[in-house]
């Protein structure tokens, strides 16, 4: 008859190995949590910048849609302001300035429009987005397509 003998050393995980593995997993999870937080902050910042750019573009397009020549001639504003425009995560302030085009830019008559949108981000830092555009003098009635 054969006798079964047990090995002297039983193989398996020791308590120290298990604790080391738990520490490694915990450090990795903390790193992923930090990465998630940074991603959320950057996403919110991007969303606010996009909203500010949309507000600036909206004002430029509104000023561009003049109905007749006298409305274009009346486009003048030293420094106009829209305050407390509500956004998803911030209050935005929009200012715009309308001036005559520099003579070197274009030969025809035009107006230079500069729109600046400012807000305070969640970190308390002031942010600014600025767009500049030129609006040419063209009578909308006379700028239609000629049909023959």
mmCIF file with all atom_site columns, C-alpha atoms in Angstrom:
data_model
loop_
_atom_site.group_PDB
_atom_site.id
_atom_site.type_symbol
_atom_site.label_atom_id
_atom_site.label_alt_id
_atom_site.label_comp_id
_atom_site.label_asym_id
_atom_site.label_entity_id
_atom_site.label_seq_id
_atom_site.pdbx_PDB_ins_code
_atom_site.Cartn_x
_atom_site.Cartn_y
_atom_site.Cartn_z
_atom_site.occupancy
_atom_site.B_iso_or_equiv
_atom_site.pdbx_formal_charge
_atom_site.auth_seq_id
_atom_site.auth_comp_id
_atom_site.auth_asym_id
_atom_site.auth_atom_id
_atom_site.pdbx_PDB_model_num
ATOM 1   C CA . UNK A 1 1   ? 0.000   0.000   0.000   1.00 0.00 ? 1   UNK A CA 1
ATOM 2   C CA . UNK A 1 2   ? 1.104   3.487   -0.834  1.00 0.00 ? 2   UNK A CA 1
ATOM 3   C CA . UNK A 1 3   ? 1.133   6.174   1.698   1.00 0.00 ? 3   UNK A CA 1
ATOM 4   C CA . UNK A 1 4   ? 0.173   9.705   0.743   1.00 0.00 ? 4   UNK A CA 1
ATOM 5   C CA . UNK A 1 5   ? 2.460   12.333  2.080   1.00 0.00 ? 5   UNK A CA 1
ATOM 6   C CA . UNK A 1 6   ? 1.646   16.005  2.271   1.00 0.00 ? 6   UNK A CA 1
ATOM 7   C CA . UNK A 1 7   ? 4.243   18.443  1.025   1.00 0.00 ? 7   UNK A CA 1
ATOM 8   C CA . UNK A 1 8   ? 6.064   20.348  3.713   1.00 0.00 ? 8   UNK A CA 1
ATOM 9   C CA . UNK A 1 9   ? 5.255   23.734  2.143   1.00 0.00 ? 9   UNK A CA 1
ATOM 10  C CA . UNK A 1 10  ? 1.680   24.576  1.157   1.00 0.00 ? 10  UNK A CA 1
ATOM 11  C CA . UNK A 1 11  ? 1.537   26.922  -1.829  1.00 0.00 ? 11  UNK A CA 1
ATOM 12  C CA . UNK A 1 12  ? -0.827  29.932  -1.816  1.00 0.00 ? 12  UNK A CA 1
ATOM 13  C CA . UNK A 1 13  ? -1.006  33.663  -1.177  1.00 0.00 ? 13  UNK A CA 1
ATOM 14  C CA . UNK A 1 14  ? 0.318   35.033  2.046   1.00 0.00 ? 14  UNK A CA 1
ATOM 15  C CA . UNK A 1 15  ? -1.246  37.911  3.928   1.00 0.00 ? 15  UNK A CA 1
ATOM 16  C CA . UNK A 1 16  ? 1.590   40.276  2.957   1.00 0.00 ? 16  UNK A CA 1
ATOM 17  C CA . UNK A 1 17  ? 1.207   39.554  -0.749  1.00 0.00 ? 17  UNK A CA 1
ATOM 18  C CA . UNK A 1 18  ? -2.547  40.194  -0.502  1.00 0.00 ? 18  UNK A CA 1
ATOM 19  C CA . UNK A 1 19  ? -2.002  43.521  1.306   1.00 0.00 ? 19  UNK A CA 1
ATOM 20  C CA . UNK A 1 20  ? 0.545   44.650  -1.311  1.00 0.00 ? 20  UNK A CA 1
ATOM 21  C CA . UNK A 1 21  ? -1.904  43.827  -4.106  1.00 0.00 ? 21  UNK A CA 1
ATOM 22  C CA . UNK A 1 22  ? -4.657  45.778  -2.282  1.00 0.00 ? 22  UNK A CA 1
ATOM 23  C CA . UNK A 1 23  ? -2.369  48.839  -1.930  1.00 0.00 ? 23  UNK A CA 1
ATOM 24  C CA . UNK A 1 24  ? -1.508  48.726  -5.642  1.00 0.00 ? 24  UNK A CA 1
ATOM 25  C CA . UNK A 1 25  ? -5.192  48.551  -6.593  1.00 0.00 ? 25  UNK A CA 1
ATOM 26  C CA . UNK A 1 26  ? -6.031  51.408  -4.180  1.00 0.00 ? 26  UNK A CA 1
ATOM 27  C CA . UNK A 1 27  ? -3.318  53.671  -5.657  1.00 0.00 ? 27  UNK A CA 1
ATOM 28  C CA . UNK A 1 28  ? -4.550  52.911  -9.174  1.00 0.00 ? 28  UNK A CA 1
ATOM 29  C CA . UNK A 1 29  ? -8.138  53.744  -8.185  1.00 0.00 ? 29  UNK A CA 1
ATOM 30  C CA . UNK A 1 30  ? -7.034  57.045  -6.631  1.00 0.00 ? 30  UNK A CA 1
ATOM 31  C CA . UNK A 1 31  ? -5.238  57.928  -9.856  1.00 0.00 ? 31  UNK A CA 1
ATOM 32  C CA . UNK A 1 32  ? -8.343  57.158  -11.904 1.00 0.00 ? 32  UNK A CA 1
ATOM 33  C CA . UNK A 1 33  ? -10.464 59.275  -9.542  1.00 0.00 ? 33  UNK A CA 1
ATOM 34  C CA . UNK A 1 34  ? -8.099  62.224  -9.928  1.00 0.00 ? 34  UNK A CA 1
ATOM 35  C CA . UNK A 1 35  ? -8.129  61.805  -13.718 1.00 0.00 ? 35  UNK A CA 1
ATOM 36  C CA . UNK A 1 36  ? -11.944 61.792  -13.707 1.00 0.00 ? 36  UNK A CA 1
ATOM 37  C CA . UNK A 1 37  ? -12.018 65.036  -11.696 1.00 0.00 ? 37  UNK A CA 1
ATOM 38  C CA . UNK A 1 38  ? -9.608  66.753  -14.081 1.00 0.00 ? 38  UNK A CA 1
ATOM 39  C CA . UNK A 1 39  ? -11.651 65.549  -17.065 1.00 0.00 ? 39  UNK A CA 1
ATOM 40  C CA . UNK A 1 40  ? -14.862 66.976  -15.583 1.00 0.00 ? 40  UNK A CA 1
ATOM 41  C CA . UNK A 1 41  ? -13.228 70.374  -14.908 1.00 0.00 ? 41  UNK A CA 1
ATOM 42  C CA . UNK A 1 42  ? -11.813 70.560  -18.440 1.00 0.00 ? 42  UNK A CA 1
ATOM 43  C CA . UNK A 1 43  ? -15.171 69.575  -19.906 1.00 0.00 ? 43  UNK A CA 1
ATOM 44  C CA . UNK A 1 44  ? -16.954 72.323  -17.945 1.00 0.00 ? 44  UNK A CA 1
ATOM 45  C CA . UNK A 1 45  ? -14.306 74.857  -19.025 1.00 0.00 ? 45  UNK A CA 1
ATOM 46  C CA . UNK A 1 46  ? -14.741 73.853  -22.667 1.00 0.00 ? 46  UNK A CA 1
ATOM 47  C CA . UNK A 1 47  ? -18.528 74.112  -22.368 1.00 0.00 ? 47  UNK A CA 1
ATOM 48  C CA . UNK A 1 48  ? -18.259 77.664  -20.944 1.00 0.00 ? 48  UNK A CA 1
ATOM 49  C CA . UNK A 1 49  ? -15.845 78.762  -23.698 1.00 0.00 ? 49  UNK A CA 1
ATOM 50  C CA . UNK A 1 50  ? -18.178 77.365  -26.354 1.00 0.00 ? 50  UNK A CA 1
ATOM 51  C CA . UNK A 1 51  ? -21.142 79.189  -24.804 1.00 0.00 ? 51  UNK A CA 1
ATOM 52  C CA . UNK A 1 52  ? -19.149 82.449  -24.708 1.00 0.00 ? 52  UNK A CA 1
ATOM 53  C CA . UNK A 1 53  ? -18.148 82.069  -28.371 1.00 0.00 ? 53  UNK A CA 1
ATOM 54  C CA . UNK A 1 54  ? -21.795 81.426  -29.279 1.00 0.00 ? 54  UNK A CA 1
ATOM 55  C CA . UNK A 1 55  ? -22.857 84.609  -27.444 1.00 0.00 ? 55  UNK A CA 1
ATOM 56  C CA . UNK A 1 56  ? -20.223 86.652  -29.293 1.00 0.00 ? 56  UNK A CA 1
ATOM 57  C CA . UNK A 1 57  ? -21.140 85.174  -32.687 1.00 0.00 ? 57  UNK A CA 1
ATOM 58  C CA . UNK A 1 58  ? -24.849 85.715  -31.969 1.00 0.00 ? 58  UNK A CA 1
ATOM 59  C CA . UNK A 1 59  ? -24.273 89.449  -31.360 1.00 0.00 ? 59  UNK A CA 1
ATOM 60  C CA . UNK A 1 60  ? -22.168 89.832  -34.516 1.00 0.00 ? 60  UNK A CA 1
ATOM 61  C CA . UNK A 1 61  ? -24.864 88.121  -36.590 1.00 0.00 ? 61  UNK A CA 1
ATOM 62  C CA . UNK A 1 62  ? -27.578 90.289  -35.008 1.00 0.00 ? 62  UNK A CA 1
ATOM 63  C CA . UNK A 1 63  ? -25.635 93.444  -35.918 1.00 0.00 ? 63  UNK A CA 1
ATOM 64  C CA . UNK A 1 64  ? -25.001 92.107  -39.419 1.00 0.00 ? 64  UNK A CA 1
ATOM 65  C CA . UNK A 1 65  ? -28.748 91.773  -40.166 1.00 0.00 ? 65  UNK A CA 1
ATOM 66  C CA . UNK A 1 66  ? -29.604 95.400  -40.854 1.00 0.00 ? 66  UNK A CA 1
ATOM 67  C CA . UNK A 1 67  ? -32.820 95.984  -42.806 1.00 0.00 ? 67  UNK A CA 1
ATOM 68  C CA . UNK A 1 68  ? -31.909 99.059  -44.858 1.00 0.00 ? 68  UNK A CA 1
ATOM 69  C CA . UNK A 1 69  ? -29.212 101.648 -45.509 1.00 0.00 ? 69  UNK A CA 1
ATOM 70  C CA . UNK A 1 70  ? -30.316 104.008 -42.741 1.00 0.00 ? 70  UNK A CA 1
ATOM 71  C CA . UNK A 1 71  ? -30.138 101.174 -40.193 1.00 0.00 ? 71  UNK A CA 1
ATOM 72  C CA . UNK A 1 72  ? -26.557 100.475 -41.295 1.00 0.00 ? 72  UNK A CA 1
ATOM 73  C CA . UNK A 1 73  ? -25.657 104.143 -41.000 1.00 0.00 ? 73  UNK A CA 1
ATOM 74  C CA . UNK A 1 74  ? -27.144 104.143 -37.497 1.00 0.00 ? 74  UNK A CA 1
ATOM 75  C CA . UNK A 1 75  ? -24.885 101.282 -36.355 1.00 0.00 ? 75  UNK A CA 1
ATOM 76  C CA . UNK A 1 76  ? -22.799 103.088 -33.790 1.00 0.00 ? 76  UNK A CA 1
ATOM 77  C CA . UNK A 1 77  ? -21.982 102.292 -30.229 1.00 0.00 ? 77  UNK A CA 1
ATOM 78  C CA . UNK A 1 78  ? -18.950 103.355 -28.268 1.00 0.00 ? 78  UNK A CA 1
ATOM 79  C CA . UNK A 1 79  ? -19.151 100.522 -25.749 1.00 0.00 ? 79  UNK A CA 1
ATOM 80  C CA . UNK A 1 80  ? -22.464 98.718  -25.331 1.00 0.00 ? 80  UNK A CA 1
ATOM 81  C CA . UNK A 1 81  ? -23.039 96.017  -22.719 1.00 0.00 ? 81  UNK A CA 1
ATOM 82  C CA . UNK A 1 82  ? -25.332 93.074  -21.998 1.00 0.00 ? 82  UNK A CA 1
ATOM 83  C CA . UNK A 1 83  ? -24.876 92.014  -18.374 1.00 0.00 ? 83  UNK A CA 1
ATOM 84  C CA . UNK A 1 84  ? -25.714 88.797  -16.546 1.00 0.00 ? 84  UNK A CA 1
ATOM 85  C CA . UNK A 1 85  ? -26.433 86.566  -19.511 1.00 0.00 ? 85  UNK A CA 1
ATOM 86  C CA . UNK A 1 86  ? -27.117 83.210  -17.879 1.00 0.00 ? 86  UNK A CA 1
ATOM 87  C CA . UNK A 1 87  ? -25.150 80.194  -18.990 1.00 0.00 ? 87  UNK A CA 1
ATOM 88  C CA . UNK A 1 88  ? -24.954 76.600  -17.791 1.00 0.00 ? 88  UNK A CA 1
ATOM 89  C CA . UNK A 1 89  ? -22.277 77.190  -15.133 1.00 0.00 ? 89  UNK A CA 1
ATOM 90  C CA . UNK A 1 90  ? -21.609 80.945  -15.134 1.00 0.00 ? 90  UNK A CA 1
ATOM 91  C CA . UNK A 1 91  ? -22.984 84.421  -15.720 1.00 0.00 ? 91  UNK A CA 1
ATOM 92  C CA . UNK A 1 92  ? -21.605 86.035  -18.860 1.00 0.00 ? 92  UNK A CA 1
ATOM 93  C CA . UNK A 1 93  ? -21.117 89.736  -19.623 1.00 0.00 ? 93  UNK A CA 1
ATOM 94  C CA . UNK A 1 94  ? -21.047 90.757  -23.283 1.00 0.00 ? 94  UNK A CA 1
ATOM 95  C CA . UNK A 1 95  ? -19.680 94.081  -24.494 1.00 0.00 ? 95  UNK A CA 1
ATOM 96  C CA . UNK A 1 96  ? -19.316 95.250  -28.066 1.00 0.00 ? 96  UNK A CA 1
ATOM 97  C CA . UNK A 1 97  ? -17.857 98.217  -29.844 1.00 0.00 ? 97  UNK A CA 1
ATOM 98  C CA . UNK A 1 98  ? -18.658 99.455  -33.333 1.00 0.00 ? 98  UNK A CA 1
ATOM 99  C CA . UNK A 1 99  ? -16.165 101.701 -35.102 1.00 0.00 ? 99  UNK A CA 1
ATOM 100 C CA . UNK A 1 100 ? -15.199 102.665 -38.620 1.00 0.00 ? 100 UNK A CA 1
ATOM 101 C CA . UNK A 1 101 ? -12.874 100.325 -40.469 1.00 0.00 ? 101 UNK A CA 1
ATOM 102 C CA . UNK A 1 102 ? -9.244  101.307 -40.765 1.00 0.00 ? 102 UNK A CA 1
ATOM 103 C CA . UNK A 1 103 ? -8.588  102.741 -44.216 1.00 0.00 ? 103 UNK A CA 1
ATOM 104 C CA . UNK A 1 104 ? -6.008  100.038 -44.967 1.00 0.00 ? 104 UNK A CA 1
ATOM 105 C CA . UNK A 1 105 ? -8.441  97.128  -44.485 1.00 0.00 ? 105 UNK A CA 1
ATOM 106 C CA . UNK A 1 106 ? -10.935 97.715  -47.262 1.00 0.00 ? 106 UNK A CA 1
ATOM 107 C CA . UNK A 1 107 ? -11.542 100.295 -49.900 1.00 0.00 ? 107 UNK A CA 1
ATOM 108 C CA . UNK A 1 108 ? -15.339 100.388 -49.455 1.00 0.00 ? 108 UNK A CA 1
ATOM 109 C CA . UNK A 1 109 ? -17.187 101.683 -46.430 1.00 0.00 ? 109 UNK A CA 1
ATOM 110 C CA . UNK A 1 110 ? -17.472 99.219  -43.564 1.00 0.00 ? 110 UNK A CA 1
ATOM 111 C CA . UNK A 1 111 ? -17.842 99.003  -39.810 1.00 0.00 ? 111 UNK A CA 1
ATOM 112 C CA . UNK A 1 112 ? -15.543 97.099  -37.453 1.00 0.00 ? 112 UNK A CA 1
ATOM 113 C CA . UNK A 1 113 ? -17.392 95.171  -34.730 1.00 0.00 ? 113 UNK A CA 1
ATOM 114 C CA . UNK A 1 114 ? -15.527 93.813  -31.704 1.00 0.00 ? 114 UNK A CA 1
ATOM 115 C CA . UNK A 1 115 ? -17.476 91.653  -29.259 1.00 0.00 ? 115 UNK A CA 1
ATOM 116 C CA . UNK A 1 116 ? -15.971 90.592  -25.933 1.00 0.00 ? 116 UNK A CA 1
ATOM 117 C CA . UNK A 1 117 ? -17.586 88.057  -23.588 1.00 0.00 ? 117 UNK A CA 1
ATOM 118 C CA . UNK A 1 118 ? -16.267 87.740  -20.019 1.00 0.00 ? 118 UNK A CA 1
ATOM 119 C CA . UNK A 1 119 ? -17.094 85.355  -17.162 1.00 0.00 ? 119 UNK A CA 1
ATOM 120 C CA . UNK A 1 120 ? -15.593 83.913  -13.997 1.00 0.00 ? 120 UNK A CA 1
ATOM 121 C CA . UNK A 1 121 ? -14.771 80.193  -14.058 1.00 0.00 ? 121 UNK A CA 1
ATOM 122 C CA . UNK A 1 122 ? -15.358 77.833  -11.080 1.00 0.00 ? 122 UNK A CA 1
ATOM 123 C CA . UNK A 1 123 ? -11.765 78.417  -9.908  1.00 0.00 ? 123 UNK A CA 1
ATOM 124 C CA . UNK A 1 124 ? -12.527 82.155  -9.577  1.00 0.00 ? 124 UNK A CA 1
ATOM 125 C CA . UNK A 1 125 ? -10.362 83.185  -12.543 1.00 0.00 ? 125 UNK A CA 1
ATOM 126 C CA . UNK A 1 126 ? -11.745 85.715  -15.029 1.00 0.00 ? 126 UNK A CA 1
ATOM 127 C CA . UNK A 1 127 ? -11.962 84.420  -18.604 1.00 0.00 ? 127 UNK A CA 1
ATOM 128 C CA . UNK A 1 128 ? -12.425 86.367  -21.846 1.00 0.00 ? 128 UNK A CA 1
ATOM 129 C CA . UNK A 1 129 ? -13.351 85.518  -25.425 1.00 0.00 ? 129 UNK A CA 1
ATOM 130 C CA . UNK A 1 130 ? -13.205 88.186  -28.146 1.00 0.00 ? 130 UNK A CA 1
ATOM 131 C CA . UNK A 1 131 ? -14.371 88.125  -31.767 1.00 0.00 ? 131 UNK A CA 1
ATOM 132 C CA . UNK A 1 132 ? -13.844 90.859  -34.343 1.00 0.00 ? 132 UNK A CA 1
ATOM 133 C CA . UNK A 1 133 ? -15.682 91.135  -37.648 1.00 0.00 ? 133 UNK A CA 1
ATOM 134 C CA . UNK A 1 134 ? -16.194 93.645  -40.427 1.00 0.00 ? 134 UNK A CA 1
ATOM 135 C CA . UNK A 1 135 ? -19.638 94.558  -41.749 1.00 0.00 ? 135 UNK A CA 1
ATOM 136 C CA . UNK A 1 136 ? -19.633 96.016  -45.266 1.00 0.00 ? 136 UNK A CA 1
ATOM 137 C CA . UNK A 1 137 ? -22.030 98.698  -46.379 1.00 0.00 ? 137 UNK A CA 1
ATOM 138 C CA . UNK A 1 138 ? -24.406 97.053  -48.798 1.00 0.00 ? 138 UNK A CA 1
ATOM 139 C CA . UNK A 1 139 ? -28.050 97.932  -49.204 1.00 0.00 ? 139 UNK A CA 1
ATOM 140 C CA . UNK A 1 140 ? -29.961 94.639  -48.715 1.00 0.00 ? 140 UNK A CA 1
ATOM 141 C CA . UNK A 1 141 ? -32.586 95.730  -51.245 1.00 0.00 ? 141 UNK A CA 1
ATOM 142 C CA . UNK A 1 142 ? -29.958 96.341  -53.933 1.00 0.00 ? 142 UNK A CA 1
ATOM 143 C CA . UNK A 1 143 ? -27.864 93.262  -53.149 1.00 0.00 ? 143 UNK A CA 1
ATOM 144 C CA . UNK A 1 144 ? -30.357 90.744  -54.508 1.00 0.00 ? 144 UNK A CA 1
ATOM 145 C CA . UNK A 1 145 ? -29.829 88.508  -57.495 1.00 0.00 ? 145 UNK A CA 1
ATOM 146 C CA . UNK A 1 146 ? -30.757 89.939  -60.848 1.00 0.00 ? 146 UNK A CA 1
ATOM 147 C CA . UNK A 1 147 ? -33.158 87.707  -62.748 1.00 0.00 ? 147 UNK A CA 1
ATOM 148 C CA . UNK A 1 148 ? -33.329 87.949  -66.517 1.00 0.00 ? 148 UNK A CA 1
#
